[in-house]
Coordinates of C-alpha atoms and ligand atoms in Angstrom, one line a residue:
M264 CA -15.2 -21.1 20.4
K265 CA -11.6 -21.1 22.1
T266 CA -9.2 -23.3 20.1
Y267 CA -7.2 -25.4 23.5
R268 CA -3.4 -24.4 22.1
I269 CA -2.0 -27.4 23.3
Y270 CA 1.8 -25.6 22.8
Y271 CA 0.8 -23.8 25.6
D272 CA 1.8 -26.4 28.2
D273 CA 3.4 -28.2 26.0
A274 CA 5.7 -27.3 23.3
Y275 CA 6.5 -31.2 22.1
E276 CA 3.7 -32.6 21.4
R277 CA 4.0 -32.5 17.6
E278 CA 0.6 -35.2 16.4
F279 CA -2.7 -34.7 18.4
T280 CA -6.1 -35.5 17.6
A281 CA -8.5 -33.0 17.4
R282 CA -12.8 -32.5 16.6
V283 CA -13.1 -29.9 13.5
V284 CA -15.5 -26.9 14.5
H285 CA -15.2 -25.3 11.4
C286 CA -14.4 -25.5 8.2
E287 CA -15.1 -23.1 5.2
L288 CA -13.6 -22.4 1.5
L289 CA -11.9 -19.3 1.4
P290 CA -10.5 -17.1 -1.6
P291 CA -7.2 -17.5 -2.6
D292 CA -4.4 -14.7 -0.5
V293 CA -2.0 -13.7 -3.3
N294 CA -0.3 -11.9 -0.1
A295 CA 0.9 -15.1 1.0
G296 CA 1.5 -16.6 -1.7
I297 CA -1.6 -18.6 -1.3
T298 CA -2.6 -19.0 -5.5
T299 CA -5.6 -21.5 -5.2
Q300 CA -8.8 -22.3 -3.3
V301 CA -7.6 -23.3 0.2
L302 CA -10.1 -23.6 3.1
G303 CA -9.7 -22.5 6.8
L304 CA -10.4 -24.9 9.3
V305 CA -11.0 -24.4 13.4
L306 CA -10.1 -27.2 15.3
D307 CA -11.0 -27.5 19.3
R308 CA -7.9 -28.3 20.4
T309 CA -4.7 -28.2 17.9
A310 CA -0.4 -27.9 18.0
F311 CA 0.2 -25.6 15.2
Y312 CA 1.8 -22.9 16.3
P313 CA 0.2 -19.3 14.7
T314 CA 2.6 -16.8 13.3
S315 CA 2.9 -14.5 16.4
G316 CA 4.7 -12.9 18.4
G317 CA 8.1 -12.6 15.8
Q318 CA 8.1 -16.5 15.7
P319 CA 6.3 -17.8 11.9
N320 CA 3.7 -20.0 12.2
D321 CA 4.1 -24.5 11.7
L322 CA 3.6 -26.7 8.5
G323 CA 3.1 -30.0 8.6
K324 CA -0.3 -32.6 8.1
I325 CA -3.8 -32.6 8.8
G326 CA -5.2 -35.6 7.8
D327 CA -4.1 -36.0 4.2
A328 CA -4.6 -31.6 4.3
S329 CA -1.5 -29.8 3.9
V330 CA -1.0 -26.8 6.4
L331 CA 0.2 -23.9 4.6
D332 CA -0.7 -21.5 7.1
V333 CA -1.6 -20.9 10.1
R334 CA -3.2 -17.5 11.9
D335 CA -4.3 -16.4 15.4
E336 CA -7.4 -14.5 15.5
G337 CA -7.8 -13.8 18.6
D338 CA -9.6 -16.8 20.7
E339 CA -9.1 -19.1 17.2
I340 CA -7.0 -20.7 15.3
I341 CA -7.4 -21.3 11.9
H342 CA -5.2 -23.9 9.9
I343 CA -5.4 -23.2 6.2
V344 CA -5.3 -26.0 4.0
D345 CA -5.2 -27.4 0.8
R346 CA -8.3 -30.2 1.2
R347 CA -11.4 -31.0 3.3
P348 CA -10.8 -33.5 6.2
D349 CA -12.2 -36.7 5.7
G350 CA -14.6 -37.0 9.0
P351 CA -15.4 -35.3 11.9
D352 CA -11.9 -36.1 14.2
V353 CA -8.4 -35.7 12.6
L354 CA -4.9 -36.4 13.6
G355 CA -2.7 -33.3 13.4
C356 CA 1.0 -33.7 13.0
V357 CA 3.2 -31.1 12.8
N358 CA 6.7 -30.8 11.1
W359 CA 8.0 -31.1 13.1
P360 CA 12.5 -30.0 12.5
R361 CA 10.9 -26.7 11.2
R362 CA 9.1 -26.5 14.7
F363 CA 12.2 -27.0 16.3
D364 CA 14.3 -24.7 15.0
H365 CA 12.4 -22.2 15.6
M366 CA 12.0 -24.1 19.8
Q367 CA 16.5 -23.3 19.7
Q368 CA 16.1 -19.5 18.0
H369 CA 13.2 -18.2 19.7
T370 CA 14.7 -19.7 23.0
G371 CA 17.5 -18.2 22.0
Q372 CA 16.4 -14.5 21.6
H373 CA 14.9 -14.4 25.2
L374 CA 18.4 -15.7 26.7
L375 CA 20.1 -13.4 24.6
S376 CA 17.8 -10.5 24.6
A377 CA 18.6 -11.3 28.2
M378 CA 22.5 -11.2 28.8
F379 CA 23.0 -7.6 27.4
Q380 CA 20.3 -6.2 29.2
E381 CA 21.2 -7.4 32.5
R382 CA 25.3 -6.6 32.0
Y383 CA 24.9 -4.1 28.9
G384 CA 21.8 -2.3 30.2
R385 CA 20.7 -2.8 26.3
P386 CA 16.6 -4.0 25.7
T387 CA 15.4 -6.0 23.0
V388 CA 12.5 -3.3 21.7
S389 CA 12.2 -6.4 18.9
F390 CA 12.5 -9.2 17.0
H391 CA 11.9 -11.2 14.2
L392 CA 12.6 -15.0 13.6
G393 CA 14.0 -16.1 9.9
T394 CA 14.7 -18.1 7.9
E395 CA 18.1 -18.0 7.3
L396 CA 18.9 -15.5 9.9
S397 CA 17.4 -14.2 13.5
T398 CA 17.8 -11.0 14.4
I399 CA 16.7 -8.3 17.7
D400 CA 17.1 -4.9 17.7
L401 CA 19.0 -3.1 21.3
R402 CA 18.4 0.3 21.9
G403 CA 20.8 2.8 23.1
P404 CA 24.8 3.6 22.6
E405 CA 25.9 1.1 19.6
P406 CA 27.2 -2.3 21.0
N407 CA 30.6 -2.7 21.2
E408 CA 32.8 -5.5 19.5
E409 CA 33.5 -6.5 23.7
I410 CA 29.6 -6.2 23.8
L411 CA 28.5 -8.5 21.1
E412 CA 30.9 -11.3 22.5
G413 CA 30.2 -10.8 26.0
A414 CA 27.0 -11.4 25.6
E415 CA 27.7 -14.3 23.1
R416 CA 29.8 -16.0 25.7
A417 CA 27.2 -15.5 28.6
A418 CA 24.3 -16.6 26.8
N419 CA 26.6 -20.2 25.8
K420 CA 28.0 -20.2 29.3
V421 CA 23.7 -20.3 30.4
I422 CA 22.8 -22.2 27.4
F423 CA 26.1 -24.9 28.4
E424 CA 24.7 -25.5 32.3
D425 CA 21.8 -26.7 30.7
R426 CA 19.3 -24.9 32.9
P427 CA 15.5 -25.5 33.0
I428 CA 12.5 -23.2 31.6
N429 CA 9.5 -23.5 32.9
V430 CA 6.6 -22.2 31.6
R431 CA 4.5 -19.7 34.0
Y432 CA 1.6 -17.9 34.6
G433 CA 0.2 -15.4 36.4
T434 CA -1.0 -11.4 36.2
A435 CA 0.8 -8.7 35.3
R436 CA 1.8 -8.1 39.3
D437 CA 2.5 -11.2 40.0
L438 CA 4.9 -12.0 36.8
A439 CA 6.1 -7.6 38.5
E440 CA 7.0 -9.7 41.7
L441 CA 9.2 -12.5 40.2
G442 CA 10.6 -10.1 38.6
V443 CA 9.6 -10.2 34.9
R444 CA 12.1 -8.2 32.6
K445 CA 9.1 -6.9 30.1
E446 CA 6.3 -5.1 31.9
V447 CA 2.9 -6.0 30.4
E448 CA 0.3 -4.0 31.0
R449 CA -2.3 -6.6 30.2
P450 CA -5.6 -7.0 32.4
G451 CA -6.0 -11.2 33.4
I452 CA -3.3 -14.2 33.4
L453 CA -0.2 -14.1 31.6
R454 CA 2.0 -17.0 30.7
A455 CA 5.8 -16.4 30.7
I456 CA 8.8 -17.8 30.1
E457 CA 11.5 -18.7 33.2
I458 CA 15.2 -19.7 32.5
A459 CA 16.1 -21.2 35.8
G460 CA 18.0 -18.1 37.6
A461 CA 18.7 -16.3 33.4
D462 CA 15.6 -14.3 32.7
L463 CA 11.5 -13.9 32.8
Q464 CA 9.9 -13.1 29.9
P465 CA 5.4 -12.6 29.0
C466 CA 5.7 -14.5 26.3
G467 CA 3.2 -17.0 24.1
G468 CA 5.8 -19.0 21.8
T469 CA 6.8 -22.6 21.3
H470 CA 10.7 -23.3 23.7
V471 CA 12.8 -25.3 24.2
K472 CA 12.8 -27.2 27.6
T473 CA 16.9 -27.2 29.2
T474 CA 19.4 -24.3 27.5
G475 CA 21.4 -27.2 26.4
Q476 CA 18.8 -27.8 23.7
I477 CA 19.9 -24.1 21.8
G478 CA 22.6 -25.4 21.5
T479 CA 25.0 -23.4 20.7
L480 CA 24.6 -19.4 20.1
L481 CA 26.3 -17.4 17.8
V482 CA 25.7 -14.0 17.2
R483 CA 26.9 -12.0 13.9
R484 CA 26.2 -8.9 12.2
C485 CA 25.5 -5.9 14.0
A486 CA 24.0 -2.9 12.1
K487 CA 22.2 0.3 12.6
M488 CA 18.3 0.3 12.3
R489 CA 17.0 3.8 12.3
Q490 CA 17.6 3.9 16.3
D491 CA 18.8 0.6 16.7
W492 CA 21.3 -1.7 16.6
R493 CA 19.8 -4.1 14.8
V494 CA 22.2 -8.2 16.0
E495 CA 21.8 -10.8 13.7
F496 CA 22.4 -14.1 15.5
V497 CA 21.7 -17.8 15.4
C498 CA 21.4 -21.3 17.1
G499 CA 21.2 -24.6 17.3
G500 CA 21.9 -25.9 13.9
R501 CA 21.2 -22.6 11.8
A502 CA 25.1 -22.6 13.9
E503 CA 26.1 -24.7 13.2
R504 CA 25.7 -24.7 9.2
A505 CA 26.7 -21.3 9.8
A506 CA 30.0 -22.1 11.1
R507 CA 30.9 -24.3 8.7
Q508 CA 30.1 -22.4 6.0
D509 CA 32.1 -19.9 7.2
F510 CA 34.4 -22.4 7.4
L511 CA 34.5 -23.7 3.1
L512 CA 34.7 -19.2 2.4
L513 CA 37.6 -19.5 4.3
R514 CA 39.1 -22.3 2.9
A515 CA 38.1 -21.4 -0.5
A516 CA 39.5 -18.1 -0.7
A517 CA 42.6 -19.3 1.3
E518 CA 42.9 -21.6 -2.1
K519 CA 42.5 -18.8 -4.0
L520 CA 45.0 -16.6 -2.5
G521 CA 47.4 -19.7 -2.0
C522 CA 48.0 -19.8 1.9
A523 CA 46.8 -21.0 4.5
P524 CA 42.7 -19.6 5.8
E525 CA 44.6 -17.8 9.0
E526 CA 46.7 -15.9 7.5
L527 CA 44.0 -14.8 4.9
V528 CA 43.7 -11.0 6.2
R529 CA 47.8 -10.2 5.6
A530 CA 47.5 -12.4 2.2
A531 CA 44.3 -10.5 0.7
E532 CA 45.9 -6.6 2.2
R533 CA 48.8 -7.6 0.2
T534 CA 47.5 -8.6 -3.3
L535 CA 46.1 -5.1 -3.0
T536 CA 48.7 -3.6 -2.4
E537 CA 50.4 -5.5 -5.7
R538 CA 47.3 -4.6 -7.5
D539 CA 47.5 -0.8 -6.5
A540 CA 51.4 -0.8 -7.5
N541 CA 50.3 -3.0 -10.6
F542 CA 48.2 -0.4 -11.7
K543 CA 50.8 2.7 -11.4
R544 CA 52.9 1.2 -12.7
T545 CA 51.2 -0.1 -16.4
R546 CA 49.7 4.1 -16.4
A547 CA 53.2 4.9 -16.4
L548 CA 54.2 2.5 -18.6
L549 CA 51.3 2.8 -20.8
E550 CA 52.1 6.6 -20.4
R551 CA 55.0 6.4 -21.8
V552 CA 54.5 3.7 -24.7
A553 CA 51.4 6.7 -26.0
E554 CA 54.7 9.4 -25.9
I555 CA 56.7 6.9 -28.1
E556 CA 54.6 6.5 -30.6
A557 CA 53.1 9.8 -30.5
A558 CA 57.2 10.6 -31.3
E559 CA 57.2 7.9 -34.1
A560 CA 54.2 9.5 -35.7
V561 CA 55.5 12.7 -36.1
L562 CA 58.7 11.5 -38.1
E563 CA 56.5 10.0 -40.5
A564 CA 54.2 12.4 -41.1
A565 CA 55.7 14.3 -44.1
P566 CA 54.1 18.0 -43.3
G567 CA 52.5 19.2 -46.1
S568 CA 52.5 22.7 -48.0
D569 CA 50.9 24.8 -45.3
G570 CA 54.0 22.9 -43.2
I571 CA 51.4 21.2 -41.1
R572 CA 51.7 17.1 -39.7
L573 CA 48.4 15.5 -39.6
I574 CA 48.6 12.8 -38.3
H575 CA 45.5 10.2 -37.8
R576 CA 44.6 6.7 -36.6
V577 CA 42.1 4.6 -35.6
F578 CA 42.8 2.0 -31.3
K579 CA 40.7 -0.5 -31.5
D580 CA 41.8 -2.5 -28.3
V581 CA 43.9 -0.2 -26.1
E582 CA 43.3 1.6 -22.5
P583 CA 40.7 4.5 -22.6
E584 CA 42.7 6.7 -22.0
F585 CA 45.7 6.2 -24.3
Q586 CA 44.1 6.9 -27.2
G587 CA 44.0 10.4 -24.5
Q588 CA 47.7 10.5 -24.6
F589 CA 48.9 9.4 -27.6
A590 CA 46.6 13.3 -29.3
T591 CA 47.8 14.8 -26.2
R592 CA 51.2 14.3 -27.1
V593 CA 50.9 15.1 -30.6
A594 CA 50.1 18.0 -30.1
K595 CA 52.9 19.5 -28.8
A596 CA 54.2 19.0 -31.3
E597 CA 54.9 22.0 -33.7
R598 CA 52.2 22.7 -35.9
S599 CA 50.8 18.7 -35.3
I600 CA 47.3 17.8 -35.6
A601 CA 45.9 14.8 -34.0
L602 CA 43.0 13.0 -35.0
T603 CA 41.7 9.7 -33.1
A604 CA 38.9 7.5 -33.1
G605 CA 38.5 4.4 -30.2
L606 CA 37.1 1.3 -32.8
G607 CA 34.3 -0.2 -30.3
S608 CA 34.3 2.3 -27.6
G609 CA 33.4 5.2 -30.6
H610 CA 35.3 7.9 -28.5
I611 CA 36.6 10.9 -30.9
L612 CA 39.2 13.1 -29.6
F613 CA 40.6 16.1 -31.5
A614 CA 44.0 18.3 -30.5
Q615 CA 46.5 19.7 -32.2
H616 CA 48.9 22.4 -31.8
P617 CA 48.0 26.1 -31.3
A618 CA 49.9 27.0 -34.4
A619 CA 48.7 24.7 -36.4
G620 CA 46.3 27.7 -36.7
K621 CA 42.7 25.4 -37.4
D622 CA 39.4 24.2 -35.1
M623 CA 39.2 21.0 -33.9
N624 CA 36.1 22.5 -32.0
A625 CA 34.6 23.5 -35.0
A626 CA 34.8 20.1 -37.0
L627 CA 34.6 17.9 -33.5
K628 CA 30.3 19.8 -34.4
Q629 CA 30.5 18.6 -38.0
V630 CA 31.0 15.0 -37.6
L631 CA 29.4 14.5 -35.2
A632 CA 26.4 16.9 -37.0
K633 CA 26.8 14.7 -40.2
L634 CA 27.1 10.6 -38.0
G635 CA 25.6 12.1 -35.2
G636 CA 26.9 11.7 -31.5
K637 CA 27.9 14.2 -28.7
G638 CA 30.3 16.3 -27.5
G639 CA 33.1 19.7 -28.1
G640 CA 35.6 21.4 -26.5
T641 CA 37.8 23.8 -27.8
R642 CA 39.8 25.2 -31.1
D643 CA 43.1 23.3 -29.9
F644 CA 41.2 19.9 -27.7
A645 CA 37.7 18.9 -28.5
R646 CA 36.7 14.9 -28.2
G647 CA 33.2 12.9 -28.4
R648 CA 31.1 10.1 -28.8
L649 CA 30.2 8.3 -31.8
D650 CA 26.1 7.0 -32.1
D651 CA 28.0 4.3 -33.5
P652 CA 30.9 3.5 -32.6
A653 CA 31.7 1.4 -36.1
Q654 CA 32.5 4.8 -38.1
A655 CA 35.3 5.4 -36.4
E656 CA 37.2 5.4 -40.2
E657 CA 34.4 7.7 -41.6
A658 CA 35.1 10.0 -38.3
L659 CA 38.1 10.3 -39.2
A660 CA 37.9 10.8 -43.2
L661 CA 35.4 13.4 -42.4
A662 CA 37.5 15.5 -40.3
R663 CA 40.0 15.4 -42.9
D664 CA 38.3 16.6 -45.4
M665 CA 37.0 19.3 -42.9
L666 CA 40.4 20.7 -42.0
S667 CA 41.1 20.8 -45.5
G668 CA 38.4 22.8 -46.3
Q669 CA 39.2 24.9 -43.2
E670 CA 42.3 25.4 -44.7
R671 CA 40.8 26.9 -47.7
A672 CA 38.6 29.1 -46.3
V673 CA 41.7 31.0 -44.4
Ligands
ZN88 ZN1 9.5 -16.4 22.9

């Protein structure tokens, strides 16, 4: 039996009486978020909108039962409910804030799509009404800022004029003669929504009755989506919330940067410039410190009987590049060797002045073979990483022993 759709002619009817036509137990439907056993309820008439045409389903109550989902199954509308109705006659009650929000977004979509098409030749190829944002996909070249703003402004102008919105019925030919925006080739009588003087579009959804009820429309981001351009927008209560959230966000960011909201971009630029300058300065200072520390270490280290200075150092909590700068500086001093390790990082780095005549790579390989880790290098410079960063001291002690072994081998 065909369900009479109350919302086709009156989208504002939110309470209605109806007769139960059919009721059956349904298995859980995990994909729809339904994990318990539910019932599929068919009524002779309903104000509940089923998911279709980009608009989500209504929620609400039928008697004491909660409506969990509403599905369009051809002629029938199936209400997914959590309990069986008490009798053959029921009272349905649609969750109105949710439905009215959908009506605002959906009607706003008709209007926005019409503006993009009429003014800028960008047809809408799909529409999605999400829980936070709604989107339309536009075909054609990328809509620039001027087009996005222009369509938004034109849509808001029609909203402020509070034009009537009517439901029209007719064959595809009738609608074509009336100048429908999107021609359809379906037989029979079609339903179309007319925004006076702005748009005529076939649609089975729910809409507000004058453009003023859309409230206002804000175009948000635009991003490439396959071959099309996805434009985000919000209407009515959502636009109000989005504008308020934007303001709170700007104010919080401005407070952090200690400036007025309108100064934010300049303050952010200044902060980034300062950050980059500080980064460069810190690097230069680190190099300078490494140079001084290396010079001191070389001065303090007494050369061995072979004239070689062996300097070893475990670093803790220093910038990662500092260890390398220190070792490289030491290795610039005649016949000096630097054995360094990072406690915590597990980085080990050996460097020598070429005249020291040892093999850093061989020493590193032996340490890693014994303690575990990865790395490699050349005769004069080798670096690696210990599996266990706590073994920095052991690694250097081992390296020292090995280098004296190398010495004996010479
Ligand atoms: Zn519609």
